[in-house]
Amino acid sequence: MSFSVAEETSLLAEARIVVGTVLQYMLQMCMMQAASRFSLAFVGHYEVDASSVAAASLGSMYSSITGLSLGMGMALPMGSLCSQNLGRGEPHENGAAMKNCLRAHSFCFVFALLAAAFAVPILDSLGQPKSLLEPVRSFSLVMVLGWPATWAFASLNHTLASQRLQWPGVIGQAASSMLNLLLSWQLLAHGVGFLGVAIAAVVAAWTGLAF
């Protein structure tokens, strides 16, 4: 099977677009995960009590499962929907798609809030250490305040990426991750405790959305 010069050129152009899109998504994910992991490392450095590290780690995992993953999953279809709208010449329909996505996020927020509020009985039923239950609940209640911003950022990012406008998302994620690292470092260094990680994440999430 052979391709004409025009077909080969078209395939190469399409491949460059796909690779460029994937690399920018990977860069954003690497920055987000690096900020999250290094902020937990700060807890281990500044907190002498091992239970603080355990509470921050378990709280981060629990809030990610009951909050972050839900809203991010709801935001994923935005890329396909907005690409289809752009392809059929009706990009103005992206506004309606965004509105529906934010409406779905409101239900995710209610679930995440309830999961955080009832973290103690939920985790207790799963056999988690009782000494960590209240700290994890406090951590999750703080984290839930930042999920709407994180979800909205992801939705906007997918919408812009469908129009080959990914650099705003990369810049916003870079600003958010850097602020997350610096703020968590300073809060922990000044004795706020492991909740400083959650506070920094919330502030960084809303800052990233503003960018």
mmCIF file with all atom_site columns, C-alpha atoms in Angstrom:
data_model
loop_
_atom_site.group_PDB
_atom_site.id
_atom_site.type_symbol
_atom_site.label_atom_id
_atom_site.label_alt_id
_atom_site.label_comp_id
_atom_site.label_asym_id
_atom_site.label_entity_id
_atom_site.label_seq_id
_atom_site.pdbx_PDB_ins_code
_atom_site.Cartn_x
_atom_site.Cartn_y
_atom_site.Cartn_z
_atom_site.occupancy
_atom_site.B_iso_or_equiv
_atom_site.pdbx_formal_charge
_atom_site.auth_seq_id
_atom_site.auth_comp_id
_atom_site.auth_asym_id
_atom_site.auth_atom_id
_atom_site.pdbx_PDB_model_num
ATOM 1   C CA . MET A 1 1   ? 0.000   0.000  0.000  1.00 0.00 ? 1   MET A CA 1
ATOM 2   C CA . SER A 1 2   ? 1.497   3.296  -1.105 1.00 0.00 ? 2   SER A CA 1
ATOM 3   C CA . PHE A 1 3   ? 0.565   6.896  -0.402 1.00 0.00 ? 3   PHE A CA 1
ATOM 4   C CA . SER A 1 4   ? 0.780   9.895  -2.671 1.00 0.00 ? 4   SER A CA 1
ATOM 5   C CA . VAL A 1 5   ? 2.954   12.851 -1.740 1.00 0.00 ? 5   VAL A CA 1
ATOM 6   C CA . ALA A 1 6   ? -0.146  14.830 -0.730 1.00 0.00 ? 6   ALA A CA 1
ATOM 7   C CA . GLU A 1 7   ? -1.384  11.984 1.482  1.00 0.00 ? 7   GLU A CA 1
ATOM 8   C CA . GLU A 1 8   ? 2.019   11.581 3.148  1.00 0.00 ? 8   GLU A CA 1
ATOM 9   C CA . THR A 1 9   ? 2.182   15.312 3.789  1.00 0.00 ? 9   THR A CA 1
ATOM 10  C CA . SER A 1 10  ? -1.306  15.236 5.291  1.00 0.00 ? 10  SER A CA 1
ATOM 11  C CA . LEU A 1 11  ? -0.432  12.260 7.515  1.00 0.00 ? 11  LEU A CA 1
ATOM 12  C CA . LEU A 1 12  ? 2.749   13.924 8.759  1.00 0.00 ? 12  LEU A CA 1
ATOM 13  C CA . ALA A 1 13  ? 0.888   17.127 9.522  1.00 0.00 ? 13  ALA A CA 1
ATOM 14  C CA . GLU A 1 14  ? -1.776  15.183 11.412 1.00 0.00 ? 14  GLU A CA 1
ATOM 15  C CA . ALA A 1 15  ? 0.899   13.269 13.333 1.00 0.00 ? 15  ALA A CA 1
ATOM 16  C CA . ARG A 1 16  ? 2.614   16.510 14.355 1.00 0.00 ? 16  ARG A CA 1
ATOM 17  C CA . ILE A 1 17  ? -0.669  17.877 15.656 1.00 0.00 ? 17  ILE A CA 1
ATOM 18  C CA . VAL A 1 18  ? -1.407  14.711 17.655 1.00 0.00 ? 18  VAL A CA 1
ATOM 19  C CA . VAL A 1 19  ? 2.106   14.504 19.119 1.00 0.00 ? 19  VAL A CA 1
ATOM 20  C CA . GLY A 1 20  ? 2.101   18.198 19.993 1.00 0.00 ? 20  GLY A CA 1
ATOM 21  C CA . THR A 1 21  ? -1.266  17.852 21.717 1.00 0.00 ? 21  THR A CA 1
ATOM 22  C CA . VAL A 1 22  ? -0.185  14.780 23.685 1.00 0.00 ? 22  VAL A CA 1
ATOM 23  C CA . LEU A 1 23  ? 3.106   16.347 24.786 1.00 0.00 ? 23  LEU A CA 1
ATOM 24  C CA . GLN A 1 24  ? 1.393   19.446 26.117 1.00 0.00 ? 24  GLN A CA 1
ATOM 25  C CA . TYR A 1 25  ? -1.139  17.345 28.031 1.00 0.00 ? 25  TYR A CA 1
ATOM 26  C CA . MET A 1 26  ? 1.727   15.276 29.452 1.00 0.00 ? 26  MET A CA 1
ATOM 27  C CA . LEU A 1 27  ? 3.537   18.438 30.500 1.00 0.00 ? 27  LEU A CA 1
ATOM 28  C CA . GLN A 1 28  ? 0.468   19.711 32.331 1.00 0.00 ? 28  GLN A CA 1
ATOM 29  C CA . MET A 1 29  ? -0.074  16.384 34.092 1.00 0.00 ? 29  MET A CA 1
ATOM 30  C CA . CYS A 1 30  ? 3.597   16.161 35.099 1.00 0.00 ? 30  CYS A CA 1
ATOM 31  C CA . MET A 1 31  ? 3.485   19.641 36.615 1.00 0.00 ? 31  MET A CA 1
ATOM 32  C CA . MET A 1 32  ? 0.283   18.896 38.522 1.00 0.00 ? 32  MET A CA 1
ATOM 33  C CA . GLN A 1 33  ? 1.536   15.578 39.906 1.00 0.00 ? 33  GLN A CA 1
ATOM 34  C CA . ALA A 1 34  ? 4.975   16.973 40.750 1.00 0.00 ? 34  ALA A CA 1
ATOM 35  C CA . ALA A 1 35  ? 3.416   19.764 42.819 1.00 0.00 ? 35  ALA A CA 1
ATOM 36  C CA . SER A 1 36  ? 1.195   17.267 44.637 1.00 0.00 ? 36  SER A CA 1
ATOM 37  C CA . ARG A 1 37  ? 4.012   14.834 45.436 1.00 0.00 ? 37  ARG A CA 1
ATOM 38  C CA . PHE A 1 38  ? 6.580   17.432 46.478 1.00 0.00 ? 38  PHE A CA 1
ATOM 39  C CA . SER A 1 39  ? 4.062   19.146 48.759 1.00 0.00 ? 39  SER A CA 1
ATOM 40  C CA . LEU A 1 40  ? 3.583   15.823 50.558 1.00 0.00 ? 40  LEU A CA 1
ATOM 41  C CA . ALA A 1 41  ? 7.369   15.571 50.846 1.00 0.00 ? 41  ALA A CA 1
ATOM 42  C CA . PHE A 1 42  ? 7.339   18.933 52.636 1.00 0.00 ? 42  PHE A CA 1
ATOM 43  C CA . VAL A 1 43  ? 5.026   17.397 55.242 1.00 0.00 ? 43  VAL A CA 1
ATOM 44  C CA . GLY A 1 44  ? 7.572   14.676 55.918 1.00 0.00 ? 44  GLY A CA 1
ATOM 45  C CA . HIS A 1 45  ? 10.326  17.281 56.205 1.00 0.00 ? 45  HIS A CA 1
ATOM 46  C CA . TYR A 1 46  ? 8.622   19.759 58.530 1.00 0.00 ? 46  TYR A CA 1
ATOM 47  C CA . GLU A 1 47  ? 6.279   17.557 60.583 1.00 0.00 ? 47  GLU A CA 1
ATOM 48  C CA . VAL A 1 48  ? 7.967   15.419 63.235 1.00 0.00 ? 48  VAL A CA 1
ATOM 49  C CA . ASP A 1 49  ? 4.834   13.351 63.860 1.00 0.00 ? 49  ASP A CA 1
ATOM 50  C CA . ALA A 1 50  ? 4.581   10.455 61.415 1.00 0.00 ? 50  ALA A CA 1
ATOM 51  C CA . SER A 1 51  ? 0.793   10.542 61.700 1.00 0.00 ? 51  SER A CA 1
ATOM 52  C CA . SER A 1 52  ? 0.792   13.914 59.918 1.00 0.00 ? 52  SER A CA 1
ATOM 53  C CA . VAL A 1 53  ? 2.419   12.357 56.864 1.00 0.00 ? 53  VAL A CA 1
ATOM 54  C CA . ALA A 1 54  ? -0.034  9.461  56.999 1.00 0.00 ? 54  ALA A CA 1
ATOM 55  C CA . ALA A 1 55  ? -3.030  11.796 57.348 1.00 0.00 ? 55  ALA A CA 1
ATOM 56  C CA . ALA A 1 56  ? -1.888  13.998 54.457 1.00 0.00 ? 56  ALA A CA 1
ATOM 57  C CA . SER A 1 57  ? -1.256  10.983 52.226 1.00 0.00 ? 57  SER A CA 1
ATOM 58  C CA . LEU A 1 58  ? -4.533  9.254  53.042 1.00 0.00 ? 58  LEU A CA 1
ATOM 59  C CA . GLY A 1 59  ? -6.436  12.537 52.842 1.00 0.00 ? 59  GLY A CA 1
ATOM 60  C CA . SER A 1 60  ? -4.932  13.314 49.459 1.00 0.00 ? 60  SER A CA 1
ATOM 61  C CA . MET A 1 61  ? -5.829  9.862  48.135 1.00 0.00 ? 61  MET A CA 1
ATOM 62  C CA . TYR A 1 62  ? -9.343  9.893  49.590 1.00 0.00 ? 62  TYR A CA 1
ATOM 63  C CA . SER A 1 63  ? -10.189 13.378 48.318 1.00 0.00 ? 63  SER A CA 1
ATOM 64  C CA . SER A 1 64  ? -8.765  12.565 44.886 1.00 0.00 ? 64  SER A CA 1
ATOM 65  C CA . ILE A 1 65  ? -10.952 9.478  44.590 1.00 0.00 ? 65  ILE A CA 1
ATOM 66  C CA . THR A 1 66  ? -14.142 11.084 45.909 1.00 0.00 ? 66  THR A CA 1
ATOM 67  C CA . GLY A 1 67  ? -13.629 14.482 44.317 1.00 0.00 ? 67  GLY A CA 1
ATOM 68  C CA . LEU A 1 68  ? -10.917 15.090 41.743 1.00 0.00 ? 68  LEU A CA 1
ATOM 69  C CA . SER A 1 69  ? -11.519 11.975 39.642 1.00 0.00 ? 69  SER A CA 1
ATOM 70  C CA . LEU A 1 70  ? -15.272 12.572 39.374 1.00 0.00 ? 70  LEU A CA 1
ATOM 71  C CA . GLY A 1 71  ? -15.067 16.100 38.032 1.00 0.00 ? 71  GLY A CA 1
ATOM 72  C CA . MET A 1 72  ? -12.127 15.353 35.757 1.00 0.00 ? 72  MET A CA 1
ATOM 73  C CA . GLY A 1 73  ? -14.079 12.443 34.289 1.00 0.00 ? 73  GLY A CA 1
ATOM 74  C CA . MET A 1 74  ? -17.010 14.747 33.600 1.00 0.00 ? 74  MET A CA 1
ATOM 75  C CA . ALA A 1 75  ? -14.685 17.204 31.864 1.00 0.00 ? 75  ALA A CA 1
ATOM 76  C CA . LEU A 1 76  ? -13.112 14.638 29.513 1.00 0.00 ? 76  LEU A CA 1
ATOM 77  C CA . PRO A 1 77  ? -15.953 14.609 26.935 1.00 0.00 ? 77  PRO A CA 1
ATOM 78  C CA . MET A 1 78  ? -15.528 18.357 26.443 1.00 0.00 ? 78  MET A CA 1
ATOM 79  C CA . GLY A 1 79  ? -12.618 17.770 24.078 1.00 0.00 ? 79  GLY A CA 1
ATOM 80  C CA . SER A 1 80  ? -14.657 15.553 21.739 1.00 0.00 ? 80  SER A CA 1
ATOM 81  C CA . LEU A 1 81  ? -17.822 17.650 21.931 1.00 0.00 ? 81  LEU A CA 1
ATOM 82  C CA . CYS A 1 82  ? -16.038 20.933 21.251 1.00 0.00 ? 82  CYS A CA 1
ATOM 83  C CA . SER A 1 83  ? -13.962 19.416 18.441 1.00 0.00 ? 83  SER A CA 1
ATOM 84  C CA . GLN A 1 84  ? -17.146 18.206 16.767 1.00 0.00 ? 84  GLN A CA 1
ATOM 85  C CA . ASN A 1 85  ? -18.747 21.628 17.150 1.00 0.00 ? 85  ASN A CA 1
ATOM 86  C CA . LEU A 1 86  ? -15.700 23.258 15.601 1.00 0.00 ? 86  LEU A CA 1
ATOM 87  C CA . GLY A 1 87  ? -15.583 20.706 12.776 1.00 0.00 ? 87  GLY A CA 1
ATOM 88  C CA . ARG A 1 88  ? -19.198 21.310 11.764 1.00 0.00 ? 88  ARG A CA 1
ATOM 89  C CA . GLY A 1 89  ? -18.724 25.066 11.843 1.00 0.00 ? 89  GLY A CA 1
ATOM 90  C CA . GLU A 1 90  ? -20.676 25.790 15.016 1.00 0.00 ? 90  GLU A CA 1
ATOM 91  C CA . PRO A 1 91  ? -18.102 26.691 17.679 1.00 0.00 ? 91  PRO A CA 1
ATOM 92  C CA . HIS A 1 92  ? -20.714 28.850 19.416 1.00 0.00 ? 92  HIS A CA 1
ATOM 93  C CA . GLU A 1 93  ? -22.256 25.598 20.666 1.00 0.00 ? 93  GLU A CA 1
ATOM 94  C CA . ASN A 1 94  ? -19.224 25.177 22.925 1.00 0.00 ? 94  ASN A CA 1
ATOM 95  C CA . GLY A 1 95  ? -20.828 27.586 25.358 1.00 0.00 ? 95  GLY A CA 1
ATOM 96  C CA . ALA A 1 96  ? -23.815 25.288 25.771 1.00 0.00 ? 96  ALA A CA 1
ATOM 97  C CA . ALA A 1 97  ? -21.491 22.305 26.256 1.00 0.00 ? 97  ALA A CA 1
ATOM 98  C CA . MET A 1 98  ? -19.560 24.189 28.934 1.00 0.00 ? 98  MET A CA 1
ATOM 99  C CA . LYS A 1 99  ? -22.790 25.148 30.704 1.00 0.00 ? 99  LYS A CA 1
ATOM 100 C CA . ASN A 1 100 ? -23.929 21.527 30.803 1.00 0.00 ? 100 ASN A CA 1
ATOM 101 C CA . CYS A 1 101 ? -20.508 20.409 32.020 1.00 0.00 ? 101 CYS A CA 1
ATOM 102 C CA . LEU A 1 102 ? -20.563 22.925 34.875 1.00 0.00 ? 102 LEU A CA 1
ATOM 103 C CA . ARG A 1 103 ? -24.061 21.752 35.761 1.00 0.00 ? 103 ARG A CA 1
ATOM 104 C CA . ALA A 1 104 ? -22.759 18.187 35.991 1.00 0.00 ? 104 ALA A CA 1
ATOM 105 C CA . HIS A 1 105 ? -19.899 19.445 38.137 1.00 0.00 ? 105 HIS A CA 1
ATOM 106 C CA . SER A 1 106 ? -22.387 20.850 40.636 1.00 0.00 ? 106 SER A CA 1
ATOM 107 C CA . PHE A 1 107 ? -23.622 17.312 41.310 1.00 0.00 ? 107 PHE A CA 1
ATOM 108 C CA . CYS A 1 108 ? -20.011 16.127 41.618 1.00 0.00 ? 108 CYS A CA 1
ATOM 109 C CA . PHE A 1 109 ? -19.388 18.854 44.175 1.00 0.00 ? 109 PHE A CA 1
ATOM 110 C CA . VAL A 1 110 ? -22.336 17.755 46.295 1.00 0.00 ? 110 VAL A CA 1
ATOM 111 C CA . PHE A 1 111 ? -21.049 14.175 46.248 1.00 0.00 ? 111 PHE A CA 1
ATOM 112 C CA . ALA A 1 112 ? -17.487 15.260 47.081 1.00 0.00 ? 112 ALA A CA 1
ATOM 113 C CA . LEU A 1 113 ? -18.717 17.458 49.929 1.00 0.00 ? 113 LEU A CA 1
ATOM 114 C CA . LEU A 1 114 ? -20.798 14.650 51.414 1.00 0.00 ? 114 LEU A CA 1
ATOM 115 C CA . ALA A 1 115 ? -17.904 12.207 51.040 1.00 0.00 ? 115 ALA A CA 1
ATOM 116 C CA . ALA A 1 116 ? -15.628 14.631 52.891 1.00 0.00 ? 116 ALA A CA 1
ATOM 117 C CA . ALA A 1 117 ? -18.179 15.347 55.614 1.00 0.00 ? 117 ALA A CA 1
ATOM 118 C CA . PHE A 1 118 ? -18.778 11.645 56.246 1.00 0.00 ? 118 PHE A CA 1
ATOM 119 C CA . ALA A 1 119 ? -15.150 10.574 55.814 1.00 0.00 ? 119 ALA A CA 1
ATOM 120 C CA . VAL A 1 120 ? -14.936 9.333  59.397 1.00 0.00 ? 120 VAL A CA 1
ATOM 121 C CA . PRO A 1 121 ? -17.633 6.626  59.217 1.00 0.00 ? 121 PRO A CA 1
ATOM 122 C CA . ILE A 1 122 ? -16.718 5.722  55.628 1.00 0.00 ? 122 ILE A CA 1
ATOM 123 C CA . LEU A 1 123 ? -13.031 5.206  56.343 1.00 0.00 ? 123 LEU A CA 1
ATOM 124 C CA . ASP A 1 124 ? -13.783 3.574  59.687 1.00 0.00 ? 124 ASP A CA 1
ATOM 125 C CA . SER A 1 125 ? -15.946 0.999  57.922 1.00 0.00 ? 125 SER A CA 1
ATOM 126 C CA . LEU A 1 126 ? -12.981 0.296  55.622 1.00 0.00 ? 126 LEU A CA 1
ATOM 127 C CA . GLY A 1 127 ? -10.733 -0.453 58.567 1.00 0.00 ? 127 GLY A CA 1
ATOM 128 C CA . GLN A 1 128 ? -8.531  2.635  58.446 1.00 0.00 ? 128 GLN A CA 1
ATOM 129 C CA . PRO A 1 129 ? -6.634  3.673  61.617 1.00 0.00 ? 129 PRO A CA 1
ATOM 130 C CA . LYS A 1 130 ? -8.938  5.561  63.942 1.00 0.00 ? 130 LYS A CA 1
ATOM 131 C CA . SER A 1 131 ? -6.284  8.121  64.795 1.00 0.00 ? 131 SER A CA 1
ATOM 132 C CA . LEU A 1 132 ? -6.288  9.296  61.159 1.00 0.00 ? 132 LEU A CA 1
ATOM 133 C CA . LEU A 1 133 ? -10.034 9.603  60.633 1.00 0.00 ? 133 LEU A CA 1
ATOM 134 C CA . GLU A 1 134 ? -10.595 13.145 61.920 1.00 0.00 ? 134 GLU A CA 1
ATOM 135 C CA . PRO A 1 135 ? -7.401  14.556 60.326 1.00 0.00 ? 135 PRO A CA 1
ATOM 136 C CA . VAL A 1 136 ? -8.391  13.024 56.967 1.00 0.00 ? 136 VAL A CA 1
ATOM 137 C CA . ARG A 1 137 ? -11.884 14.481 57.309 1.00 0.00 ? 137 ARG A CA 1
ATOM 138 C CA . SER A 1 138 ? -10.437 17.953 57.949 1.00 0.00 ? 138 SER A CA 1
ATOM 139 C CA . PHE A 1 139 ? -8.034  17.596 55.028 1.00 0.00 ? 139 PHE A CA 1
ATOM 140 C CA . SER A 1 140 ? -10.820 16.488 52.667 1.00 0.00 ? 140 SER A CA 1
ATOM 141 C CA . LEU A 1 141 ? -13.145 19.316 53.727 1.00 0.00 ? 141 LEU A CA 1
ATOM 142 C CA . VAL A 1 142 ? -10.462 21.830 52.802 1.00 0.00 ? 142 VAL A CA 1
ATOM 143 C CA . MET A 1 143 ? -9.603  20.122 49.515 1.00 0.00 ? 143 MET A CA 1
ATOM 144 C CA . VAL A 1 144 ? -13.219 20.058 48.360 1.00 0.00 ? 144 VAL A CA 1
ATOM 145 C CA . LEU A 1 145 ? -13.197 23.863 48.228 1.00 0.00 ? 145 LEU A CA 1
ATOM 146 C CA . GLY A 1 146 ? -10.742 23.741 45.344 1.00 0.00 ? 146 GLY A CA 1
ATOM 147 C CA . TRP A 1 147 ? -12.362 21.046 43.221 1.00 0.00 ? 147 TRP A CA 1
ATOM 148 C CA . PRO A 1 148 ? -14.793 23.377 41.364 1.00 0.00 ? 148 PRO A CA 1
ATOM 149 C CA . ALA A 1 149 ? -11.834 25.452 40.177 1.00 0.00 ? 149 ALA A CA 1
ATOM 150 C CA . THR A 1 150 ? -9.835  22.361 39.180 1.00 0.00 ? 150 THR A CA 1
ATOM 151 C CA . TRP A 1 151 ? -12.787 20.921 37.245 1.00 0.00 ? 151 TRP A CA 1
ATOM 152 C CA . ALA A 1 152 ? -13.597 24.220 35.523 1.00 0.00 ? 152 ALA A CA 1
ATOM 153 C CA . PHE A 1 153 ? -9.936  24.611 34.565 1.00 0.00 ? 153 PHE A CA 1
ATOM 154 C CA . ALA A 1 154 ? -9.949  21.130 33.007 1.00 0.00 ? 154 ALA A CA 1
ATOM 155 C CA . SER A 1 155 ? -13.155 21.875 31.083 1.00 0.00 ? 155 SER A CA 1
ATOM 156 C CA . LEU A 1 156 ? -11.799 25.150 29.718 1.00 0.00 ? 156 LEU A CA 1
ATOM 157 C CA . ASN A 1 157 ? -8.522  23.461 28.885 1.00 0.00 ? 157 ASN A CA 1
ATOM 158 C CA . HIS A 1 158 ? -10.257 20.749 26.841 1.00 0.00 ? 158 HIS A CA 1
ATOM 159 C CA . THR A 1 159 ? -12.378 23.375 25.099 1.00 0.00 ? 159 THR A CA 1
ATOM 160 C CA . LEU A 1 160 ? -9.366  25.454 24.111 1.00 0.00 ? 160 LEU A CA 1
ATOM 161 C CA . ALA A 1 161 ? -7.346  22.379 23.142 1.00 0.00 ? 161 ALA A CA 1
ATOM 162 C CA . SER A 1 162 ? -10.088 21.374 20.711 1.00 0.00 ? 162 SER A CA 1
ATOM 163 C CA . GLN A 1 163 ? -9.277  24.633 18.914 1.00 0.00 ? 163 GLN A CA 1
ATOM 164 C CA . ARG A 1 164 ? -5.516  23.929 19.113 1.00 0.00 ? 164 ARG A CA 1
ATOM 165 C CA . LEU A 1 165 ? -5.080  26.522 21.854 1.00 0.00 ? 165 LEU A CA 1
ATOM 166 C CA . GLN A 1 166 ? -3.233  24.579 24.544 1.00 0.00 ? 166 GLN A CA 1
ATOM 167 C CA . TRP A 1 167 ? -0.644  27.053 25.726 1.00 0.00 ? 167 TRP A CA 1
ATOM 168 C CA . PRO A 1 168 ? -3.092  28.968 27.948 1.00 0.00 ? 168 PRO A CA 1
ATOM 169 C CA . GLY A 1 169 ? -3.697  25.702 29.815 1.00 0.00 ? 169 GLY A CA 1
ATOM 170 C CA . VAL A 1 170 ? 0.031   24.985 30.063 1.00 0.00 ? 170 VAL A CA 1
ATOM 171 C CA . ILE A 1 171 ? 0.724   28.474 31.434 1.00 0.00 ? 171 ILE A CA 1
ATOM 172 C CA . GLY A 1 172 ? -2.182  28.258 33.867 1.00 0.00 ? 172 GLY A CA 1
ATOM 173 C CA . GLN A 1 173 ? -1.040  24.843 35.113 1.00 0.00 ? 173 GLN A CA 1
ATOM 174 C CA . ALA A 1 174 ? 2.545   26.057 35.484 1.00 0.00 ? 174 ALA A CA 1
ATOM 175 C CA . ALA A 1 175 ? 1.392   29.029 37.570 1.00 0.00 ? 175 ALA A CA 1
ATOM 176 C CA . SER A 1 176 ? -0.868  26.835 39.674 1.00 0.00 ? 176 SER A CA 1
ATOM 177 C CA . SER A 1 177 ? 1.792   24.177 40.300 1.00 0.00 ? 177 SER A CA 1
ATOM 178 C CA . MET A 1 178 ? 4.473   26.702 41.194 1.00 0.00 ? 178 MET A CA 1
ATOM 179 C CA . LEU A 1 179 ? 2.178   28.506 43.611 1.00 0.00 ? 179 LEU A CA 1
ATOM 180 C CA . ASN A 1 180 ? 1.138   25.177 45.121 1.00 0.00 ? 180 ASN A CA 1
ATOM 181 C CA . LEU A 1 181 ? 4.754   24.264 45.814 1.00 0.00 ? 181 LEU A CA 1
ATOM 182 C CA . LEU A 1 182 ? 5.794   27.647 47.193 1.00 0.00 ? 182 LEU A CA 1
ATOM 183 C CA . LEU A 1 183 ? 2.713   28.144 49.340 1.00 0.00 ? 183 LEU A CA 1
ATOM 184 C CA . SER A 1 184 ? 2.721   24.637 50.814 1.00 0.00 ? 184 SER A CA 1
ATOM 185 C CA . TRP A 1 185 ? 6.417   25.059 51.614 1.00 0.00 ? 185 TRP A CA 1
ATOM 186 C CA . GLN A 1 186 ? 5.851   28.371 53.384 1.00 0.00 ? 186 GLN A CA 1
ATOM 187 C CA . LEU A 1 187 ? 2.751   27.229 55.285 1.00 0.00 ? 187 LEU A CA 1
ATOM 188 C CA . LEU A 1 188 ? 4.481   24.111 56.557 1.00 0.00 ? 188 LEU A CA 1
ATOM 189 C CA . ALA A 1 189 ? 7.672   25.996 57.372 1.00 0.00 ? 189 ALA A CA 1
ATOM 190 C CA . HIS A 1 190 ? 5.634   28.435 59.490 1.00 0.00 ? 190 HIS A CA 1
ATOM 191 C CA . GLY A 1 191 ? 3.900   25.720 61.501 1.00 0.00 ? 191 GLY A CA 1
ATOM 192 C CA . VAL A 1 192 ? 0.486   25.497 59.859 1.00 0.00 ? 192 VAL A CA 1
ATOM 193 C CA . GLY A 1 193 ? 0.786   21.712 59.773 1.00 0.00 ? 193 GLY A CA 1
ATOM 194 C CA . PHE A 1 194 ? -0.279  19.135 57.208 1.00 0.00 ? 194 PHE A CA 1
ATOM 195 C CA . LEU A 1 195 ? -3.452  21.112 56.410 1.00 0.00 ? 195 LEU A CA 1
ATOM 196 C CA . GLY A 1 196 ? -1.152  23.637 54.769 1.00 0.00 ? 196 GLY A CA 1
ATOM 197 C CA . VAL A 1 197 ? -0.890  21.233 51.835 1.00 0.00 ? 197 VAL A CA 1
ATOM 198 C CA . ALA A 1 198 ? -4.664  21.327 51.338 1.00 0.00 ? 198 ALA A CA 1
ATOM 199 C CA . ILE A 1 199 ? -4.847  25.115 51.758 1.00 0.00 ? 199 ILE A CA 1
ATOM 200 C CA . ALA A 1 200 ? -2.072  25.605 49.204 1.00 0.00 ? 200 ALA A CA 1
ATOM 201 C CA . ALA A 1 201 ? -3.803  23.275 46.739 1.00 0.00 ? 201 ALA A CA 1
ATOM 202 C CA . VAL A 1 202 ? -7.074  25.208 47.008 1.00 0.00 ? 202 VAL A CA 1
ATOM 203 C CA . VAL A 1 203 ? -5.426  28.606 46.523 1.00 0.00 ? 203 VAL A CA 1
ATOM 204 C CA . ALA A 1 204 ? -3.385  27.259 43.601 1.00 0.00 ? 204 ALA A CA 1
ATOM 205 C CA . ALA A 1 205 ? -6.469  25.755 41.937 1.00 0.00 ? 205 ALA A CA 1
ATOM 206 C CA . TRP A 1 206 ? -8.351  29.051 41.898 1.00 0.00 ? 206 TRP A CA 1
ATOM 207 C CA . THR A 1 207 ? -5.216  30.891 40.760 1.00 0.00 ? 207 THR A CA 1
ATOM 208 C CA . GLY A 1 208 ? -4.759  28.480 37.873 1.00 0.00 ? 208 GLY A CA 1
ATOM 209 C CA . LEU A 1 209 ? -8.367  29.032 36.808 1.00 0.00 ? 209 LEU A CA 1
ATOM 210 C CA . ALA A 1 210 ? -7.850  32.808 36.910 1.00 0.00 ? 210 ALA A CA 1
ATOM 211 C CA . PHE A 1 211 ? -4.854  32.475 34.585 1.00 0.00 ? 211 PHE A CA 1
#
